[in-house]
XYZ file of C-alpha atoms in Angstrom:
758
model
C 0.000 0.000 0.000
C 0.937 3.633 -0.456
C 1.135 6.157 2.289
C -0.487 9.552 2.096
C 2.139 12.114 1.119
C 1.288 15.852 1.079
C 2.482 18.177 -1.633
C 5.619 19.489 -0.052
C 8.731 20.555 -1.860
C 11.631 18.149 -1.635
C 14.630 19.021 0.568
C 17.007 21.552 -0.851
C 19.909 19.166 -0.619
C 19.928 15.434 -0.525
C 22.950 13.593 0.832
C 24.613 11.755 -1.952
C 25.186 8.625 0.091
C 21.455 8.165 0.879
C 19.737 8.457 -2.504
C 20.539 4.896 -3.542
C 18.474 3.450 -0.694
C 15.231 5.225 -1.482
C 13.474 2.141 -2.881
C 14.081 0.106 0.260
C 12.792 2.965 2.422
C 9.601 3.227 0.385
C 9.154 -0.519 0.774
C 9.163 -0.090 4.553
C 6.567 2.663 4.251
C 4.339 0.330 2.195
C 4.612 -2.293 4.937
C 3.646 0.371 7.448
C 0.463 1.140 5.473
C -0.501 -2.533 5.223
C -0.793 -2.748 9.004
C -3.646 -0.244 9.000
C -5.903 -2.227 6.638
C -6.989 -1.746 3.073
C -9.541 1.049 2.740
C -12.531 0.700 0.496
C -13.202 2.956 -2.483
C -15.311 5.965 -1.607
C -19.044 5.412 -1.854
C -21.311 7.459 -4.042
C -22.764 9.214 -0.968
C -19.458 10.665 0.225
C -18.419 13.739 -1.662
C -14.861 14.936 -2.058
C -14.531 18.132 -0.085
C -10.744 18.595 -0.026
C -9.448 18.791 -3.555
C -5.898 19.484 -2.336
C -5.297 15.984 -1.041
C -2.530 14.061 -2.750
C -3.682 10.492 -2.225
C -3.131 8.221 -5.168
C -6.444 7.235 -6.801
C -6.533 4.965 -9.841
C -10.168 5.806 -10.594
C -9.566 9.578 -10.589
C -6.324 9.983 -12.481
C -7.752 12.714 -14.679
C -9.567 14.738 -12.001
C -8.160 18.031 -10.747
C -6.952 18.144 -7.168
C -5.344 14.704 -7.285
C -1.823 13.888 -8.303
C -0.092 10.604 -8.706
C 2.922 9.958 -6.567
C 5.788 8.022 -8.024
C 7.327 6.356 -4.976
C 9.269 3.559 -6.528
C 11.534 5.438 -8.895
C 14.430 7.268 -7.289
C 16.758 9.527 -9.142
C 20.239 8.156 -9.410
C 22.708 10.075 -7.261
C 26.412 9.962 -6.579
C 27.536 7.155 -4.316
C 30.278 7.094 -1.731
C 33.615 6.786 -3.555
C 35.298 5.178 -0.536
C 32.784 2.313 -0.375
C 33.183 -0.843 -2.367
C 30.591 -1.139 -5.082
C 28.590 -4.309 -5.409
C 26.719 -5.674 -8.318
C 23.203 -4.217 -8.234
C 20.433 -6.132 -9.952
C 18.901 -4.250 -12.823
C 15.463 -4.070 -11.079
C 16.490 -3.975 -7.428
C 15.082 -0.458 -6.984
C 11.598 -1.618 -8.133
C 11.146 -4.778 -6.080
C 7.650 -4.101 -4.777
C 6.182 -2.075 -7.569
C 2.362 -2.329 -7.594
C 2.280 -5.078 -4.986
C -0.274 -3.333 -2.836
C -3.619 -2.042 -4.079
C -4.028 1.731 -4.445
C -5.107 3.972 -1.640
C -8.404 5.726 -2.267
C -8.757 9.229 -1.030
C -11.549 9.602 1.522
C -11.640 13.256 2.552
C -14.465 14.031 4.950
C -16.658 17.062 5.427
C -15.937 19.736 7.912
C -16.949 18.695 11.388
C -16.895 14.978 10.501
C -13.166 14.290 10.626
C -12.149 11.331 12.693
C -8.875 10.613 14.365
C -7.317 7.219 14.385
C -5.555 5.674 17.340
C -2.588 3.472 16.576
C -2.382 0.386 18.735
C 0.761 -0.680 20.525
C 1.005 -3.775 18.387
C 0.975 -1.728 15.176
C 3.606 0.618 16.604
C 5.611 -2.410 17.547
C 5.416 -3.741 13.982
C 6.465 -0.404 12.533
C 9.308 0.042 14.945
C 10.470 -3.506 14.341
C 10.512 -2.928 10.578
C 12.365 0.349 10.906
C 14.595 -0.679 13.771
C 16.019 -3.597 11.884
C 17.275 -1.293 9.194
C 19.101 1.278 11.267
C 19.631 1.252 15.012
C 20.658 4.903 14.900
C 17.255 6.254 13.838
C 15.866 8.706 16.358
C 12.277 9.605 15.417
C 11.138 12.959 16.664
C 7.420 13.252 15.765
C 4.297 11.132 15.773
C 3.129 9.509 12.601
C -0.161 11.089 11.514
C -3.225 9.275 10.302
C -2.717 8.133 6.719
C -5.553 5.701 6.127
C -8.420 4.558 8.333
C -8.070 1.432 10.407
C -9.946 -1.740 9.623
C -12.385 -1.149 12.469
C -13.425 2.177 10.972
C -14.175 0.697 7.558
C -17.887 0.387 6.824
C -19.306 -1.805 4.083
C -20.580 0.050 1.123
C -24.248 0.136 0.583
C -25.830 -1.929 -2.117
C -26.262 -0.037 -5.397
C -29.504 -1.827 -6.190
C -32.257 0.735 -6.715
C -35.382 0.295 -4.632
C -38.300 -0.031 -7.013
C -41.088 -1.308 -4.787
C -41.225 -2.779 -1.345
C -41.899 -6.510 -1.628
C -41.361 -9.396 0.801
C -38.669 -10.936 -1.412
C -36.845 -7.615 -1.768
C -37.029 -7.006 1.987
C -35.684 -10.493 2.592
C -32.820 -9.845 0.179
C -32.052 -6.547 1.904
C -32.051 -8.249 5.302
C -29.792 -10.967 3.917
C -27.493 -8.304 2.482
C -27.314 -6.498 5.827
C -26.617 -9.776 7.583
C -23.802 -10.543 5.157
C -22.368 -7.077 5.715
C -22.467 -7.612 9.476
C -20.744 -10.968 9.050
C -18.150 -9.265 6.885
C -17.511 -6.677 9.604
C -17.238 -9.430 12.205
C -14.774 -11.313 10.030
C -12.752 -8.145 9.588
C -12.646 -7.629 13.338
C -11.563 -11.224 13.846
C -8.940 -10.725 11.173
C -7.696 -7.645 13.011
C -7.457 -9.614 16.252
C -5.556 -12.347 14.487
C -3.320 -9.700 12.941
C -2.627 -8.257 16.367
C -1.794 -11.705 17.718
C 0.429 -12.276 14.735
C 2.167 -8.947 15.338
C 2.727 -9.843 19.003
C 4.344 -13.068 17.916
C 6.416 -11.211 15.316
C 7.825 -8.874 17.989
C 9.880 -11.733 19.330
C 11.389 -12.436 15.886
C 12.425 -8.972 14.752
C 16.117 -9.130 15.833
C 16.941 -11.971 13.414
C 15.059 -10.594 10.358
C 17.903 -8.216 9.318
C 19.488 -10.640 6.826
C 16.120 -11.811 5.368
C 14.403 -8.423 5.239
C 13.748 -8.458 1.483
C 12.487 -12.030 1.649
C 10.182 -11.088 4.523
C 8.850 -8.067 2.619
C 8.152 -10.218 -0.432
C 6.422 -12.781 1.759
C 4.273 -10.135 3.450
C 3.403 -8.610 0.081
C 2.440 -12.049 -1.255
C 0.293 -12.753 1.815
C -1.368 -9.373 1.502
C -1.914 -9.925 -2.201
C -3.526 -13.322 -1.530
C -5.770 -11.748 1.093
C -6.685 -8.929 -1.259
C -7.436 -11.388 -4.035
C -9.672 -13.388 -1.729
C -11.400 -10.224 -0.556
C -11.849 -9.015 -4.131
C -13.177 -12.421 -5.097
C -15.734 -12.290 -2.291
C -16.759 -8.766 -3.216
C -17.056 -9.723 -6.887
C -19.192 -12.744 -5.984
C -21.422 -10.571 -3.802
C -21.825 -8.014 -6.555
C -22.584 -10.741 -9.078
C -25.180 -12.147 -6.690
C -26.688 -8.684 -6.332
C -26.748 -8.306 -10.115
C -28.413 -11.706 -10.496
C -31.009 -10.739 -7.888
C -31.626 -7.476 -9.703
C -31.927 -9.301 -13.031
C -34.387 -11.811 -11.541
C -36.442 -8.947 -10.099
C -36.453 -7.194 -13.466
C -37.458 -10.433 -15.205
C -40.332 -10.955 -12.761
C -41.487 -7.378 -13.306
C -41.264 -7.814 -17.081
C -43.280 -11.050 -16.837
C -45.880 -9.290 -14.697
C -46.108 -6.466 -17.234
C -46.473 -8.964 -20.089
C -49.225 -10.805 -18.184
C -50.967 -7.480 -17.503
C -50.720 -6.594 -21.197
C -52.243 -9.962 -22.177
C -55.113 -9.482 -19.733
C -55.681 -5.986 -21.089
C -55.697 -7.383 -24.651
C -58.260 -10.038 -23.740
C -60.413 -7.505 -21.901
C -60.109 -5.140 -24.833
C -61.198 -7.861 -27.277
C -64.171 -8.785 -25.104
C -65.236 -5.164 -24.804
C -64.814 -4.705 -28.544
C -67.015 -7.734 -29.279
C -69.618 -6.590 -26.748
C -69.632 -3.111 -28.236
C -70.129 -4.523 -31.751
C -73.041 -6.672 -30.564
C -74.630 -3.704 -28.832
C -74.210 -1.563 -31.914
C -75.882 -4.203 -34.089
C -78.730 -4.506 -31.618
C -79.202 -0.758 -31.522
C -79.235 -0.617 -35.315
C -81.823 -3.414 -35.442
C -83.932 -1.644 -32.849
C -83.736 1.607 -34.773
C -84.663 -0.125 -38.021
C -87.497 -1.986 -36.300
C -88.956 1.199 -34.872
C -92.397 2.673 -35.095
C -92.230 3.409 -38.822
C -91.262 -0.182 -39.566
C -94.182 -1.523 -37.534
C -96.684 0.787 -39.198
C -95.333 -0.105 -42.621
C -95.649 -3.817 -41.904
C -99.187 -3.346 -40.607
C -100.130 -1.416 -43.735
C -98.651 -4.168 -45.927
C -100.549 -6.835 -43.988
C -103.802 -4.903 -44.322
C -103.219 -4.429 -48.041
C -102.626 -8.160 -48.507
C -105.744 -8.966 -46.470
C -107.844 -6.583 -48.574
C -106.556 -8.070 -51.816
C -107.184 -11.632 -50.634
C -110.680 -10.710 -49.417
C -111.513 -9.011 -52.681
C -110.374 -12.072 -54.594
C -112.392 -14.320 -52.275
C -115.538 -12.253 -52.675
C -115.111 -12.305 -56.426
C -114.719 -16.067 -56.465
C -117.712 -16.586 -54.198
C -119.846 -14.322 -56.333
C -118.768 -16.187 -59.462
C -119.572 -19.569 -57.940
C -122.890 -18.354 -56.549
C -123.953 -16.915 -59.875
C -122.959 -20.153 -61.611
C -125.018 -22.266 -59.211
C -127.989 -19.925 -59.453
C -127.850 -19.976 -63.239
C -127.530 -23.755 -63.356
C -129.934 -24.853 -60.609
C -132.477 -22.025 -60.221
C -136.018 -23.452 -60.580
C -138.274 -21.857 -63.269
C -141.273 -21.430 -60.964
C -139.357 -18.915 -58.854
C -138.884 -16.779 -61.916
C -142.586 -16.908 -62.586
C -143.543 -16.111 -59.022
C -140.930 -13.355 -58.824
C -139.764 -14.385 -55.404
C -136.464 -12.921 -54.241
C -133.831 -15.141 -52.730
C -132.551 -13.571 -49.566
C -128.771 -13.625 -49.443
C -125.881 -11.196 -49.628
C -126.894 -7.637 -50.398
C -126.261 -6.609 -53.994
C -125.749 -3.011 -53.043
C -124.048 -1.188 -50.210
C -120.726 -1.701 -48.479
C -118.938 -5.015 -48.237
C -119.954 -6.986 -45.122
C -117.505 -6.719 -42.253
C -117.088 -10.491 -41.782
C -115.488 -10.851 -45.200
C -112.254 -9.084 -44.179
C -110.930 -11.586 -41.607
C -108.616 -13.810 -43.588
C -107.676 -15.925 -40.573
C -111.172 -17.442 -40.186
C -112.163 -17.750 -43.858
C -108.975 -19.204 -45.351
C -109.482 -22.849 -44.164
C -113.119 -22.815 -45.353
C -112.113 -21.400 -48.717
C -109.492 -24.053 -49.162
C -112.038 -26.772 -48.334
C -114.533 -25.209 -50.735
C -111.935 -25.141 -53.473
C -111.013 -28.790 -52.951
C -114.658 -29.887 -52.867
C -115.572 -27.894 -55.970
C -112.557 -29.275 -57.804
C -113.527 -32.849 -56.932
C -117.123 -32.279 -58.012
C -115.951 -30.743 -61.259
C -113.764 -33.775 -61.903
C -116.695 -36.137 -61.248
C -118.987 -34.130 -63.491
C -116.390 -34.125 -66.248
C -115.994 -37.894 -66.008
C -119.762 -38.406 -66.049
C -120.111 -36.122 -69.031
C -117.461 -38.109 -70.882
C -119.238 -41.396 -70.059
C -122.570 -39.919 -71.100
C -121.128 -38.740 -74.388
C -119.728 -42.220 -74.954
C -123.096 -43.807 -74.167
C -124.811 -41.338 -76.451
C -122.498 -42.294 -79.269
C -123.111 -45.983 -78.649
C -126.888 -45.502 -78.498
C -126.806 -43.515 -81.696
C -124.881 -46.316 -83.389
C -127.384 -48.868 -82.064
C -130.292 -46.769 -83.290
C -128.707 -46.428 -86.697
C -128.133 -50.166 -86.812
C -131.738 -50.817 -85.762
C -132.939 -48.528 -88.510
C -130.823 -50.380 -91.018
C -132.173 -53.652 -89.736
C -135.742 -52.405 -89.939
C -135.092 -51.293 -93.507
C -133.646 -54.648 -94.381
C -136.526 -56.372 -92.622
C -139.044 -54.393 -94.559
C -137.191 -55.145 -97.735
C -137.040 -58.809 -96.905
C -140.722 -58.869 -95.942
C -141.558 -57.349 -99.213
C -139.476 -59.777 -101.218
C -139.024 -63.033 -99.291
C -140.146 -64.646 -96.118
C -137.542 -64.773 -93.378
C -136.188 -68.231 -92.947
C -135.774 -69.900 -89.592
C -132.026 -69.645 -89.684
C -132.111 -65.963 -90.313
C -134.662 -65.545 -87.607
C -132.420 -67.468 -85.237
C -129.490 -65.288 -86.179
C -131.562 -62.213 -85.530
C -132.547 -63.540 -82.126
C -128.933 -64.245 -81.303
C -127.978 -60.766 -82.392
C -130.774 -59.352 -80.232
C -129.507 -61.364 -77.294
C -126.044 -60.030 -77.889
C -127.417 -56.509 -77.976
C -129.305 -57.132 -74.737
C -126.162 -58.531 -73.160
C -124.232 -55.500 -74.280
C -126.922 -53.292 -72.815
C -126.758 -55.287 -69.590
C -122.997 -54.837 -69.512
C -123.387 -51.149 -70.123
C -125.909 -50.935 -67.286
C -123.530 -52.791 -65.005
C -120.741 -50.419 -65.984
C -123.073 -47.528 -65.213
C -123.803 -49.036 -61.797
C -120.095 -49.455 -61.193
C -119.486 -45.837 -62.117
C -122.253 -44.769 -59.748
C -120.788 -46.919 -56.947
C -117.399 -45.408 -57.641
C -118.932 -41.949 -57.416
C -120.506 -42.868 -54.080
C -117.157 -44.221 -52.842
C -115.473 -41.034 -53.930
C -118.145 -39.071 -52.106
C -117.495 -41.065 -48.936
C -113.732 -40.564 -49.345
C -114.376 -36.879 -49.758
C -116.375 -36.856 -46.518
C -113.585 -38.661 -44.670
C -111.055 -36.247 -46.126
C -113.166 -33.342 -44.892
C -113.264 -34.855 -41.395
C -109.525 -35.347 -41.537
C -109.065 -31.725 -42.539
C -111.250 -30.646 -39.616
C -109.032 -32.676 -37.281
C -105.981 -31.042 -38.793
C -107.631 -27.687 -38.225
C -108.128 -28.566 -34.552
C -104.474 -29.609 -34.347
C -103.477 -26.363 -36.021
C -105.443 -24.459 -33.382
C -103.592 -26.383 -30.659
C -100.287 -25.638 -32.353
C -101.352 -22.027 -32.524
C -101.881 -21.966 -28.748
C -98.489 -23.597 -28.265
C -96.923 -21.026 -30.557
C -98.577 -18.260 -28.569
C -97.054 -19.729 -25.411
C -93.683 -19.892 -27.124
C -94.154 -16.259 -28.175
C -94.736 -15.350 -24.541
C -91.574 -17.214 -23.593
C -89.679 -15.431 -26.343
C -90.955 -12.126 -25.030
C -89.752 -13.064 -21.561
C -86.378 -14.002 -23.023
C -86.397 -10.734 -24.931
C -86.901 -8.827 -21.682
C -83.985 -10.726 -20.147
C -81.819 -10.027 -23.184
C -82.824 -6.398 -23.011
C -81.764 -6.282 -19.362
C -78.433 -7.883 -20.298
C -78.142 -5.421 -23.165
C -78.605 -2.502 -20.770
C -76.024 -3.914 -18.364
C -73.573 -4.452 -21.228
C -74.144 -0.897 -22.408
C -73.380 0.341 -18.906
C -70.211 -1.748 -18.827
C -69.224 -0.593 -22.303
C -69.506 3.043 -21.283
C -67.051 2.403 -18.477
C -64.379 1.017 -20.802
C -61.634 2.658 -22.743
C -62.032 3.272 -26.511
C -60.381 0.581 -28.535
C -58.096 2.864 -30.582
C -56.664 4.578 -27.499
C -56.243 1.263 -25.732
C -54.511 -0.241 -28.760
C -52.222 2.746 -29.160
C -51.282 2.614 -25.469
C -50.672 -1.126 -25.651
C -48.560 -0.732 -28.791
C -46.523 1.986 -27.108
C -45.994 -0.182 -24.033
C -45.054 -3.145 -26.198
C -42.607 -1.077 -28.172
C -40.987 0.274 -25.005
C -40.977 -3.235 -23.556
C -39.284 -4.626 -26.663
C -36.696 -1.848 -26.541
C -36.050 -2.540 -22.856
C -35.785 -6.245 -23.564
C -33.331 -5.708 -26.407
C -31.314 -3.272 -24.327
C -31.380 -5.671 -21.408
C -30.281 -8.609 -23.584
C -27.417 -6.580 -25.051
C -26.265 -5.558 -21.585
C -26.575 -9.112 -20.311
C -24.537 -10.400 -23.248
C -21.860 -7.822 -22.603
C -21.840 -8.559 -18.868
C -21.651 -12.301 -19.536
C -18.673 -11.842 -21.823
C -16.967 -9.655 -19.234
C -17.861 -12.141 -16.514
C -16.299 -14.962 -18.499
C -13.119 -12.969 -18.969
C -13.063 -12.132 -15.248
C -13.621 -15.793 -14.362
C -10.760 -16.855 -16.610
C -8.528 -14.249 -14.987
C -9.814 -15.416 -11.616
C -8.724 -18.974 -12.388
C -5.278 -17.784 -13.420
C -4.995 -15.731 -10.245
C -6.132 -18.727 -8.202
C -3.310 -20.789 -9.676
C -0.845 -18.027 -8.934
C -2.264 -17.644 -5.434
C -1.732 -21.341 -4.862
C 1.903 -20.968 -5.843
C 2.231 -17.991 -3.521
C 0.696 -19.987 -0.674
C 3.308 -22.686 -1.174
C 6.004 -20.057 -1.115
C 4.384 -18.632 2.014
C 4.719 -22.014 3.722
C 8.383 -22.102 2.830
C 8.825 -18.589 4.204
C 7.080 -19.587 7.414
C 9.599 -22.362 7.813
C 12.353 -19.793 7.357
C 10.679 -17.577 9.947
C 10.692 -20.400 12.454
C 14.424 -20.814 11.870
C 15.157 -17.168 12.608
C 12.907 -16.819 15.677
C 15.943 -17.203 17.875
C 17.460 -14.093 16.291
C 14.385 -11.930 16.978
C 15.086 -11.664 20.708
C 17.993 -9.306 20.057
C 15.667 -6.681 18.503
C 13.652 -5.897 21.662
C 15.837 -2.913 22.652
C 15.555 -1.421 19.154
C 11.770 -2.055 19.252
C 11.389 0.067 22.375
C 13.269 2.924 20.721
C 11.097 2.725 17.584
C 7.883 2.628 19.639
C 8.896 5.920 21.287
C 9.789 7.333 17.861
C 6.356 6.437 16.375
C 4.487 8.043 19.274
C 6.539 11.236 18.783
C 5.562 11.715 15.082
C 2.666 14.243 14.963
C 3.480 16.382 11.971
C 3.134 14.470 8.697
C 5.417 16.657 6.610
C 8.314 16.650 9.087
C 7.826 12.954 9.720
C 8.079 12.082 6.042
C 11.156 14.294 5.673
C 12.870 12.708 8.665
C 11.815 9.286 7.444
C 13.527 10.020 4.110
C 16.699 10.955 6.000
C 16.435 7.858 8.178
C 15.783 5.754 5.082
C 18.864 7.174 3.390
C 21.050 6.284 6.379
C 19.359 2.923 6.554
C 19.986 2.200 2.862
C 23.762 2.600 3.315
C 23.702 -0.059 6.004
C 21.430 -2.510 4.142
C 23.033 -2.403 0.678
C 25.141 -5.452 1.379
C 22.121 -7.388 2.662
C 19.992 -6.324 -0.270
C 22.605 -7.358 -2.834
C 22.928 -10.804 -1.295
C 19.211 -11.495 -1.780
C 18.714 -9.556 -5.025
C 18.758 -12.594 -7.259
C 16.125 -14.318 -5.138
C 13.963 -11.183 -5.149
C 14.013 -10.868 -8.933
C 11.793 -13.894 -9.386
C 9.335 -12.644 -6.779
C 9.426 -9.197 -8.317
C 8.445 -10.406 -11.783
C 5.577 -12.454 -10.371
C 4.381 -9.605 -8.157
C 4.457 -7.132 -11.066
C 2.354 -9.412 -13.235
C -0.139 -10.047 -10.441
C -0.501 -6.371 -9.567
C -0.970 -5.329 -13.193
C -3.772 -7.831 -13.525
C -5.304 -6.723 -10.221
C -5.210 -3.045 -11.220
C -6.761 -3.788 -14.616
C -9.433 -5.900 -12.962
C -10.220 -3.109 -10.499
C -10.534 -0.529 -13.252
C -12.808 -2.790 -15.303
C -14.882 -3.631 -12.272
C -15.330 0.032 -11.401
C -16.471 0.804 -14.927
C -18.880 -2.140 -14.921
C -20.356 -1.018 -11.606
C -20.860 2.528 -12.870
C -22.492 1.279 -16.071
C -24.715 -1.125 -14.130
C -25.836 1.652 -11.801
C -26.602 3.864 -14.793
C -28.682 1.088 -16.421
C -30.543 0.493 -13.176
C -31.412 4.171 -12.867
C -32.641 4.178 -16.484
C -34.794 1.106 -15.852
C -36.283 2.745 -12.750
C -37.110 5.905 -14.747
C -38.806 3.881 -17.494
C -40.861 1.960 -14.962
C -42.046 5.189 -13.318
C -42.975 6.572 -16.756
C -44.999 3.420 -17.509
C -46.796 3.700 -14.155
C -47.685 7.344 -14.864
C -49.025 6.385 -18.296
C -51.205 3.697 -16.759
C -52.603 6.223 -14.301
C -53.442 8.609 -17.154
C -55.170 5.796 -19.020
C -57.244 4.957 -15.948
C -58.362 8.594 -15.738
C -59.403 8.550 -19.410
C -61.244 5.266 -18.762
C -63.257 6.944 -16.011
C -64.250 9.852 -18.285
C -65.395 7.547 -21.073
C -67.279 5.394 -18.576
C -69.294 8.444 -17.489
C -70.073 9.287 -21.130
C -71.264 5.728 -21.784
C -73.540 5.878 -18.745
C -75.175 9.072 -19.995
C -75.705 7.492 -23.417
C -77.260 4.382 -21.820
C -79.731 6.510 -19.877
C -80.683 8.308 -23.093
C -81.196 4.990 -24.905
C -83.302 3.678 -22.029
C -85.616 6.682 -22.370
C -85.924 6.037 -26.123
C -86.722 2.349 -25.530
C -89.346 3.286 -22.955
C -91.056 5.610 -25.435
C -91.039 2.872 -28.084
C -92.534 0.406 -25.581
C -95.377 2.867 -24.943
C -96.009 3.102 -28.695
C -96.026 -0.710 -28.967
C -98.515 -1.034 -26.096
C -100.841 1.494 -27.773
C -100.610 -0.438 -31.069
C -101.409 -3.681 -29.240
C -104.538 -2.057 -27.797
C -105.609 -0.955 -31.274
C -105.015 -4.484 -32.530
C -107.244 -5.954 -29.813
C -110.025 -3.540 -30.670
C -109.764 -4.455 -34.371
C -109.940 -8.156 -33.496
C -113.098 -7.563 -31.445
C -114.647 -5.738 -34.396
C -113.719 -8.636 -36.683
C -115.328 -11.096 -34.265
C -118.589 -9.188 -34.356
C -118.368 -9.032 -38.152
C -117.816 -12.784 -38.286
C -120.890 -13.469 -36.162
C -123.012 -11.205 -38.352
C -121.705 -12.942 -41.479
C -122.505 -16.332 -39.954
C -126.095 -15.300 -39.321
C -126.415 -13.965 -42.869
C -124.974 -17.197 -44.219
C -127.498 -19.294 -42.277
C -130.365 -17.156 -43.503
C -129.119 -17.491 -47.070
C -128.864 -21.272 -46.709
C -132.438 -21.537 -45.406
C -133.720 -19.501 -48.296
C -131.792 -21.634 -50.779
C -133.152 -24.813 -49.182
C -136.736 -23.564 -49.505
C -136.210 -22.463 -53.107
C -134.726 -25.717 -54.381
C -136.892 -28.299 -52.600
C -139.021 -28.855 -55.794
C -136.168 -29.179 -58.301
C -135.162 -32.462 -59.939
C -131.676 -32.179 -58.473
C -132.833 -31.967 -54.877
C -130.947 -35.016 -53.684
C -127.630 -33.869 -55.114
C -128.201 -30.384 -53.766
C -129.007 -31.663 -50.288
C -125.850 -33.799 -50.219
C -123.697 -30.886 -51.369
C -125.493 -28.578 -49.003
C -124.893 -30.893 -46.061
C -121.193 -31.023 -46.917
C -121.046 -27.234 -47.106
C -122.847 -26.981 -43.779
C -120.395 -29.446 -42.282
C -117.437 -27.438 -43.567
C -118.893 -24.168 -42.327
C -119.641 -25.637 -38.904
C -116.086 -26.993 -38.669
C -114.676 -23.618 -39.611
C -116.890 -21.952 -37.007
C -115.569 -24.262 -34.368
């Protein structure tokens, strides 16, 4: 380690015989600093208040107020010409270059400066190191505080930013605090062990004069191994903290993705509900009052047209029957047949299509069947007429022949027999024709019976249709009930839809969040890739350092064996140790102390040149190894500091982005509330419109009931008129030759009319 050296001008004159020993003196000062512990780098919370300090800081080489101190390079000076010169190794003045880690400046604010008490054991170690070099050193001042002791070192706080308080994060913080406390306890135990080690070293200091360089190399190697272990532990802790932070960020990203998915699903559901409601509203608007009135007008127009056609057909049929079957005596008597009025308005019962349609269909079927029968009978009658005419013509021919034969010759018996046979054949043919006529009449009767059964079947179907009609009316009532339920659901969905966010704003917000999330993911993946590559390089360097540390530990064991051999020589250094202890307590001024130490070091170098040269070759190997190790350690520290700064910057950026996303979500919730209020107002307006339309529908239903009552009265009046007309027709046709056929047809018509009335 380096000692804190103020910016003081060098002495005006330097003795020529002391300049060559400057490197060894600086080595002793580095050992003095190692006893006080390795300070930590300054935390981000502690500001630099004294820019005039001259402590060596590797992380602040370019900042003003700090200057690097080159301790290990001394200017060559003239040596003593009377002293024998020895062979000096080419790198003997730079034996311990960069063995110890750099000292970090920790200036404190005004009013917060702390003093450091130096223990007796540490003073003993310092005096033993200095006393072995020169017994003539007479320190005059106390040594001021250069670096804080190990007890005063506090663990740095974790750089993990606090996003939100969660049980896992609190547990990690508690675990981190516990680890820091354990670290402090281990440091205190290490200090106690160091003190015990120093107490044991006090007894060995007299015999360390010949192996001073070897001891310094051993101490530097031990300190380097300890520093490497400490740096390894700190690096592992920081990696663990980074992994915890990464896991927290991953969990937060997963939560945000899940929230986005839920918002997408909710958005899709609301969009579908809104589309359904819009379609329903459009259907309701189209099926409004104008649509109902238009449909009613169309229905009435169709009913009027069908009734007019029916009346025309009935009038045609009635006129045909009257023309065909009206008796002649009624014309002579001038009696009027009571029936439908020839003048005046159309009777009211003729406009109800629902009651007359089945009867009309039955009438049409019956009339068609009768027409078919009449056509068949007319064809048979025409055929019979043709046959009779042929028979009559043949009879006339026969009579002519008979007369001719009577006039000429007498008919012979054979001819007479032939004539009888021919007459028999004619009679048989007539009998066959009569039988065929009977068969045709029986067929007509069978067809009449089938027609009657068909009419009864149709009446049964009519009854079934009435039952189906009642069932359909019940189903209509159920559908109305379902419609009311659907309407209630529609109103509730409208209320919910008014409380939701518009789809375009929601989609734009989701797209923005997705884009930012993708950018954060990409940025995070790039950083993780870079950190992984750096971590791999650090791990490879760590393995190399572990191998080197193992070699140093083996060398340490060898040095311990050498220390045990020279313990007997340490007893002679107790008197010099007492002198050095008094000298350390007397050093209060730092500037004068350093100056006197330089003078003491110069005198000490002259006495230790011979010892140094004897062990120079052995120190060269240790020097090369120490230089390589320290260069790697310094590079690793610089890289680690940069990585920590970059990680802290990325964490702060991630925290800012998360706060921005939270603010955006709050703004979206406010916009959702506003749109929800607007939807509620629109639902109330639509409810008023639906209520008005329901009132219009109820009024139209009342009008429909009144019209149906009027139609019922018209139907009853028409039934009475029909009965009166039938009675008059029965009285008028009772003397006609077609009375039987008329009565059968009339009974069928009465049966059909009675079925329709039921």
